Amino acid sequence: MSKRRIHTGGKPFKCKQCEKCFNGAGELRRHERIHTGEKPFKCKQCNKCFNQRGNLKGHERIHAGEKPFKCKQCEKCFRTAGELRGHERIHTGEKPFKCKQCNKCFNQRGNLKGHDRIHTGEKPFKCKQCDKCFNQRRNLKGHDRIHTGEQFKCKHCDKCFREGGHLKCHERVHTGEKPFKCKQCEKCFKHRGTLTSYERIHTEEKSYKCNHCNKCFSSAQSLRRHDGVHCSEKSRAKEPRTKSRGTKESARKDDDDTCDLGIHRPCHGTIQEECLNQKEEYICWICQEKLNSEKLLSKHYQDHIALLP
């Protein structure tokens, strides 16, 4: 009977809590556990509980190390069919989940839910140690490691990271892996953020707009460089008109007020000022990794940007 309803579109079973409808009584029962919090399916290995049998099966594969669902494009394997479907959208470029507020699209429903909380301001994930709240569970997990000191260690150079995603990005330095491929010219990149920035060369998209003069740029870095021009102009406008203005000495002072990232530094102690030390090392203020050039630092920041919700 329920198979017939799939074809006819009939959904006679309605949830009393949220009025969502289903074409089978079993589907309704599974859904209702979301509201009741009931989790009748328990893992024998670690006693973790789930509200659906399928979720338990997927979890048990973590203990078994089983990944039976394989991608045909890159042969990467996954524990569940749902994880595989989400991964395949990376290759197809499909983004079926659209934000109603800003029309931004996502390839996974979970990413859309996390994004929606930016608009609503909701932060349901709370740290038990310091009561700090987050809009995504993964952000809370990363924060928890500050308290526990837990880190992910690189097998090649023993460097440690708080985020598993940061470790994966770092390991590509050693392996040379470049999994992100441009569809226009087939050039490959180690990081998704770098590919996204590069693709704007083909599309000529300039989505970063200056708030001062409405000029547009293809990358956040280019916009930051441009913003330094306005900051410098404001600083010079506030200077008293003296004879020294316009001399080599005053020009040198303006140069000192601009960091090597092209960002104006009106005062000491800013984040940008801390990016560099006296030995010309470029230091990431997020994870304190040291790099040898501005270009490498810019690419490194794209790694962090790619992991943002």
Short mmCIF file of C-alpha atoms in Angstrom, two decimals:
data_model
loop_
_atom_site.label_atom_id
_atom_site.label_comp_id
_atom_site.label_asym_id
_atom_site.label_seq_id
_atom_site.Cartn_x
_atom_site.Cartn_y
_atom_site.Cartn_z
CA MET A 1 0.00 0.00 0.00
CA SER A 2 2.81 2.42 0.94
CA LYS A 3 4.47 1.72 -2.43
CA ARG A 4 1.32 2.85 -4.19
CA ARG A 5 1.38 6.10 -2.21
CA ILE A 6 4.88 6.82 -3.48
CA HIS A 7 3.46 6.94 -7.02
CA THR A 8 0.24 8.76 -6.09
CA GLY A 9 1.97 11.24 -3.76
CA GLY A 10 -0.43 10.51 -0.90
CA LYS A 11 0.90 11.13 2.64
CA PRO A 12 -1.91 10.29 5.07
CA PHE A 13 0.28 9.92 8.22
CA LYS A 14 0.70 13.29 9.91
CA CYS A 15 3.00 14.21 12.81
CA LYS A 16 1.07 15.80 15.68
CA GLN A 17 4.07 17.87 16.75
CA CYS A 18 5.06 19.61 13.51
CA GLU A 19 2.35 18.50 11.06
CA LYS A 20 4.89 16.95 8.68
CA CYS A 21 3.31 14.18 6.59
CA PHE A 22 4.53 10.72 5.59
CA ASN A 23 3.31 7.95 3.29
CA GLY A 24 3.91 5.15 5.82
CA ALA A 25 3.27 4.55 9.52
CA GLY A 26 6.86 3.34 9.99
CA GLU A 27 8.26 6.57 8.59
CA LEU A 28 6.04 8.54 10.96
CA ARG A 29 7.24 6.52 13.98
CA ARG A 30 10.87 7.10 13.06
CA HIS A 31 10.23 10.81 12.65
CA GLU A 32 8.43 11.11 16.00
CA ARG A 33 11.58 9.99 17.82
CA ILE A 34 13.11 13.35 16.87
CA HIS A 35 10.48 15.05 19.06
CA THR A 36 10.45 12.50 21.89
CA GLY A 37 14.22 12.10 22.03
CA GLU A 38 13.81 8.31 22.08
CA LYS A 39 16.94 6.40 20.96
CA PRO A 40 16.16 2.68 21.13
CA PHE A 41 19.09 1.44 19.02
CA LYS A 42 22.27 1.00 21.08
CA CYS A 43 25.82 0.28 19.92
CA LYS A 44 27.28 -2.80 21.63
CA GLN A 45 30.83 -1.44 21.35
CA CYS A 46 30.49 1.98 22.96
CA ASN A 47 26.86 2.12 24.19
CA LYS A 48 26.06 5.13 22.00
CA CYS A 49 22.34 5.28 21.14
CA PHE A 50 20.49 6.24 17.96
CA ASN A 51 16.91 6.96 16.96
CA GLN A 52 17.12 4.97 13.72
CA ARG A 53 18.48 1.52 12.99
CA GLY A 54 20.18 2.76 9.81
CA ASN A 55 22.14 5.34 11.83
CA LEU A 56 23.30 2.62 14.19
CA LYS A 57 24.50 0.48 11.26
CA GLY A 58 26.42 3.41 9.85
CA HIS A 59 27.98 4.05 13.27
CA GLU A 60 29.00 0.38 13.72
CA ARG A 61 31.11 0.65 10.58
CA ILE A 62 33.34 3.10 12.46
CA HIS A 63 34.33 0.28 14.83
CA ALA A 64 34.60 -2.26 12.02
CA GLY A 65 36.50 0.12 9.71
CA GLU A 66 34.06 -0.82 6.96
CA LYS A 67 33.44 1.64 4.09
CA PRO A 68 31.35 -0.20 1.50
CA PHE A 69 30.15 2.81 -0.54
CA LYS A 70 32.72 3.82 -3.18
CA CYS A 71 32.80 6.93 -5.37
CA LYS A 72 33.09 6.13 -9.09
CA GLN A 73 34.90 9.39 -9.81
CA CYS A 74 37.77 9.28 -7.32
CA GLU A 75 37.30 5.85 -5.66
CA LYS A 76 37.01 7.42 -2.19
CA CYS A 77 34.98 5.20 0.16
CA PHE A 78 32.28 6.03 2.71
CA ARG A 79 30.39 4.35 5.53
CA THR A 80 26.89 5.27 4.37
CA ALA A 81 25.05 5.85 1.10
CA GLY A 82 24.10 9.33 2.33
CA GLU A 83 27.75 10.29 2.83
CA LEU A 84 28.54 9.05 -0.68
CA ARG A 85 25.69 11.07 -2.21
CA GLY A 86 26.90 14.20 -0.43
CA HIS A 87 30.45 13.59 -1.67
CA GLU A 88 29.37 13.01 -5.28
CA ARG A 89 27.95 16.54 -5.40
CA ILE A 90 31.54 17.82 -5.13
CA HIS A 91 32.20 16.27 -8.54
CA THR A 92 28.88 17.22 -10.13
CA GLY A 93 28.81 20.72 -8.64
CA GLU A 94 25.18 20.16 -7.62
CA LYS A 95 23.98 22.39 -4.75
CA PRO A 96 20.31 21.55 -4.21
CA PHE A 97 19.92 23.13 -0.76
CA LYS A 98 19.19 26.86 -1.02
CA CYS A 99 19.03 29.47 1.75
CA LYS A 100 15.72 31.32 1.77
CA GLN A 101 17.32 34.45 3.23
CA CYS A 102 20.23 35.09 0.84
CA ASN A 103 19.81 32.40 -1.89
CA LYS A 104 23.23 30.88 -1.14
CA CYS A 105 23.30 27.20 -2.14
CA PHE A 106 24.91 24.17 -0.50
CA ASN A 107 25.64 20.59 -1.49
CA GLN A 108 24.56 19.17 1.87
CA ARG A 109 21.50 19.82 4.01
CA GLY A 110 23.58 19.96 7.18
CA ASN A 111 25.69 22.79 5.75
CA LEU A 112 22.50 24.73 4.95
CA LYS A 113 21.21 24.27 8.50
CA GLY A 114 24.49 25.58 9.89
CA HIS A 115 24.33 28.54 7.51
CA ASP A 116 20.73 29.34 8.46
CA ARG A 117 21.89 29.94 12.04
CA ILE A 118 24.01 32.86 10.81
CA HIS A 119 20.75 34.64 9.89
CA THR A 120 18.80 33.58 12.98
CA GLY A 121 21.71 34.10 15.40
CA GLU A 122 20.96 30.71 16.95
CA LYS A 123 23.88 29.03 18.76
CA PRO A 124 22.56 25.77 20.18
CA PHE A 125 25.93 24.09 20.86
CA LYS A 126 27.26 25.13 24.26
CA CYS A 127 30.67 24.42 25.79
CA LYS A 128 30.39 22.70 29.18
CA GLN A 129 33.66 24.21 30.37
CA CYS A 130 33.17 27.92 29.68
CA ASP A 131 29.55 28.23 28.45
CA LYS A 132 30.66 29.64 25.09
CA CYS A 133 28.08 28.88 22.35
CA PHE A 134 28.45 27.94 18.68
CA ASN A 135 26.17 27.63 15.66
CA GLN A 136 27.70 24.33 14.49
CA ARG A 137 28.63 21.17 16.37
CA ARG A 138 32.00 20.88 14.61
CA ASN A 139 32.94 24.37 15.82
CA LEU A 140 32.13 23.29 19.37
CA LYS A 141 34.27 20.16 19.00
CA GLY A 142 37.18 22.25 17.79
CA HIS A 143 36.72 24.63 20.72
CA ASP A 144 36.56 21.73 23.22
CA ARG A 145 40.08 20.75 22.23
CA ILE A 146 41.32 24.05 23.68
CA HIS A 147 40.25 22.74 27.09
CA THR A 148 41.32 19.12 26.59
CA GLY A 149 44.56 19.86 24.73
CA GLU A 150 43.69 17.17 22.17
CA GLN A 151 45.40 17.60 18.80
CA PHE A 152 45.74 15.87 15.44
CA LYS A 153 49.35 14.97 14.65
CA CYS A 154 50.91 14.87 11.18
CA LYS A 155 52.55 11.52 10.42
CA HIS A 156 55.19 13.15 8.24
CA CYS A 157 56.53 16.00 10.36
CA ASP A 158 54.86 15.60 13.79
CA LYS A 159 53.16 18.99 13.48
CA CYS A 160 49.91 19.17 15.47
CA PHE A 161 46.52 20.75 14.72
CA ARG A 162 43.31 21.20 16.69
CA GLU A 163 41.11 20.61 13.63
CA GLY A 164 41.13 17.39 11.60
CA GLY A 165 40.37 19.44 8.50
CA HIS A 166 43.47 21.58 9.07
CA LEU A 167 45.58 18.43 9.33
CA LYS A 168 44.18 17.10 6.03
CA CYS A 169 45.04 20.37 4.29
CA HIS A 170 48.53 20.32 5.79
CA GLU A 171 49.23 16.72 4.76
CA ARG A 172 48.78 17.64 1.10
CA VAL A 173 52.02 19.62 1.43
CA HIS A 174 53.78 16.28 1.97
CA THR A 175 51.76 14.11 -0.43
CA GLY A 176 51.49 16.67 -3.24
CA GLU A 177 47.82 15.73 -3.63
CA LYS A 178 45.73 18.26 -5.56
CA PRO A 179 42.13 16.97 -5.46
CA PHE A 180 40.38 20.19 -6.49
CA LYS A 181 40.25 20.55 -10.27
CA CYS A 182 39.14 23.53 -12.37
CA LYS A 183 36.42 22.53 -14.84
CA GLN A 184 37.48 25.21 -17.32
CA CYS A 185 41.18 24.45 -17.76
CA GLU A 186 41.68 21.33 -15.59
CA LYS A 187 44.30 23.02 -13.40
CA CYS A 188 44.46 21.34 -9.99
CA PHE A 189 44.81 22.73 -6.47
CA LYS A 190 45.48 21.42 -3.00
CA HIS A 191 42.76 23.52 -1.37
CA ARG A 192 39.13 24.18 -2.26
CA GLY A 193 39.44 27.86 -1.34
CA THR A 194 42.30 28.32 -3.79
CA LEU A 195 40.24 26.70 -6.56
CA THR A 196 37.25 28.94 -5.77
CA SER A 197 39.44 32.05 -6.04
CA TYR A 198 41.08 30.79 -9.23
CA GLU A 199 37.75 30.02 -10.95
CA ARG A 200 36.84 33.71 -10.74
CA ILE A 201 39.53 34.34 -13.36
CA HIS A 202 37.35 32.43 -15.86
CA THR A 203 34.01 33.80 -14.70
CA GLU A 204 35.37 37.32 -14.08
CA GLU A 205 33.25 37.31 -10.95
CA LYS A 206 34.08 40.09 -8.49
CA SER A 207 32.01 39.44 -5.40
CA TYR A 208 34.11 41.41 -2.89
CA LYS A 209 32.91 45.01 -2.82
CA CYS A 210 34.62 47.99 -1.18
CA ASN A 211 32.37 49.82 1.26
CA HIS A 212 34.12 53.12 0.58
CA CYS A 213 34.08 53.42 -3.22
CA ASN A 214 32.02 50.40 -4.41
CA LYS A 215 34.97 49.04 -6.40
CA CYS A 216 34.78 45.23 -6.74
CA PHE A 217 37.45 42.54 -6.48
CA SER A 218 37.74 38.83 -7.19
CA SER A 219 39.32 37.90 -3.84
CA ALA A 220 39.20 38.95 -0.19
CA GLN A 221 42.95 39.52 -0.25
CA SER A 222 42.68 42.02 -3.11
CA LEU A 223 39.93 43.85 -1.24
CA ARG A 224 42.07 44.01 1.92
CA ARG A 225 44.93 45.50 -0.08
CA HIS A 226 42.57 48.07 -1.58
CA ASP A 227 41.11 48.96 1.85
CA GLY A 228 44.61 49.96 2.92
CA VAL A 229 44.47 52.76 0.34
CA HIS A 230 41.44 54.31 2.05
CA CYS A 231 42.96 53.86 5.51
CA SER A 232 46.13 55.61 4.35
CA GLU A 233 44.08 58.46 2.84
CA LYS A 234 42.18 58.95 6.12
CA SER A 235 45.40 58.92 8.09
CA ARG A 236 47.02 61.54 5.84
CA ALA A 237 43.89 63.71 5.98
CA LYS A 238 44.14 63.86 9.78
CA GLU A 239 47.85 64.85 9.72
CA PRO A 240 48.61 68.55 10.36
CA ARG A 241 49.91 70.43 7.33
CA THR A 242 53.62 70.86 8.08
CA LYS A 243 56.71 71.37 5.98
CA SER A 244 57.77 67.80 6.55
CA ARG A 245 54.66 66.45 4.84
CA GLY A 246 55.47 65.00 1.45
CA THR A 247 59.16 64.49 2.22
CA LYS A 248 61.00 61.20 1.98
CA GLU A 249 60.85 60.92 5.76
CA SER A 250 57.07 61.18 5.90
CA ALA A 251 56.73 58.78 2.95
CA ARG A 252 58.88 56.30 4.85
CA LYS A 253 56.57 56.69 7.83
CA ASP A 254 53.57 55.83 5.65
CA ASP A 255 55.40 52.73 4.48
CA ASP A 256 56.00 51.72 8.10
CA ASP A 257 52.27 52.04 8.75
CA THR A 258 51.49 49.43 6.09
CA CYS A 259 52.22 45.76 6.77
CA ASP A 260 53.69 43.45 4.15
CA LEU A 261 50.22 42.08 3.45
CA GLY A 262 49.23 45.46 2.00
CA ILE A 263 46.98 46.26 4.97
CA HIS A 264 47.26 49.66 6.63
CA ARG A 265 48.28 49.65 10.27
CA PRO A 266 47.03 52.82 11.94
CA CYS A 267 48.27 51.68 15.35
CA HIS A 268 50.49 49.05 16.96
CA GLY A 269 49.23 45.74 18.29
CA THR A 270 46.84 44.85 15.46
CA ILE A 271 46.40 41.30 14.15
CA GLN A 272 48.05 42.25 10.88
CA GLU A 273 51.13 43.56 12.70
CA GLU A 274 51.52 40.23 14.45
CA CYS A 275 51.54 38.35 11.13
CA LEU A 276 55.23 39.13 10.64
CA ASN A 277 58.27 39.04 12.91
CA GLN A 278 61.65 40.68 12.52
CA LYS A 279 63.05 37.73 10.54
CA GLU A 280 60.52 38.26 7.73
CA GLU A 281 58.60 35.13 8.71
CA TYR A 282 54.91 35.12 7.81
CA ILE A 283 52.90 33.77 10.74
CA CYS A 284 49.25 32.71 10.62
CA TRP A 285 47.44 34.37 13.54
CA ILE A 286 44.86 31.54 13.63
CA CYS A 287 47.11 28.49 14.06
CA GLN A 288 50.56 30.16 14.42
CA GLU A 289 52.02 28.29 11.43
CA LYS A 290 55.10 30.00 9.97
CA LEU A 291 55.42 30.45 6.21
CA ASN A 292 58.18 31.83 4.02
CA SER A 293 56.31 34.26 1.81
CA GLU A 294 53.22 36.45 1.55
CA LYS A 295 51.91 34.24 -1.25
CA LEU A 296 52.11 31.11 0.90
CA LEU A 297 50.45 32.92 3.81
CA SER A 298 47.60 34.01 1.53
CA LYS A 299 47.06 30.43 0.33
CA HIS A 300 47.25 29.22 3.93
CA TYR A 301 44.47 31.60 4.99
CA GLN A 302 42.34 30.16 2.18
CA ASP A 303 42.60 26.81 3.99
CA HIS A 304 40.98 28.34 7.05
CA ILE A 305 38.36 30.14 4.95
CA ALA A 306 37.43 26.87 3.21
CA LEU A 307 36.64 25.32 6.61
CA LEU A 308 34.30 28.09 7.68
CA PRO A 309 30.56 27.39 7.81
#
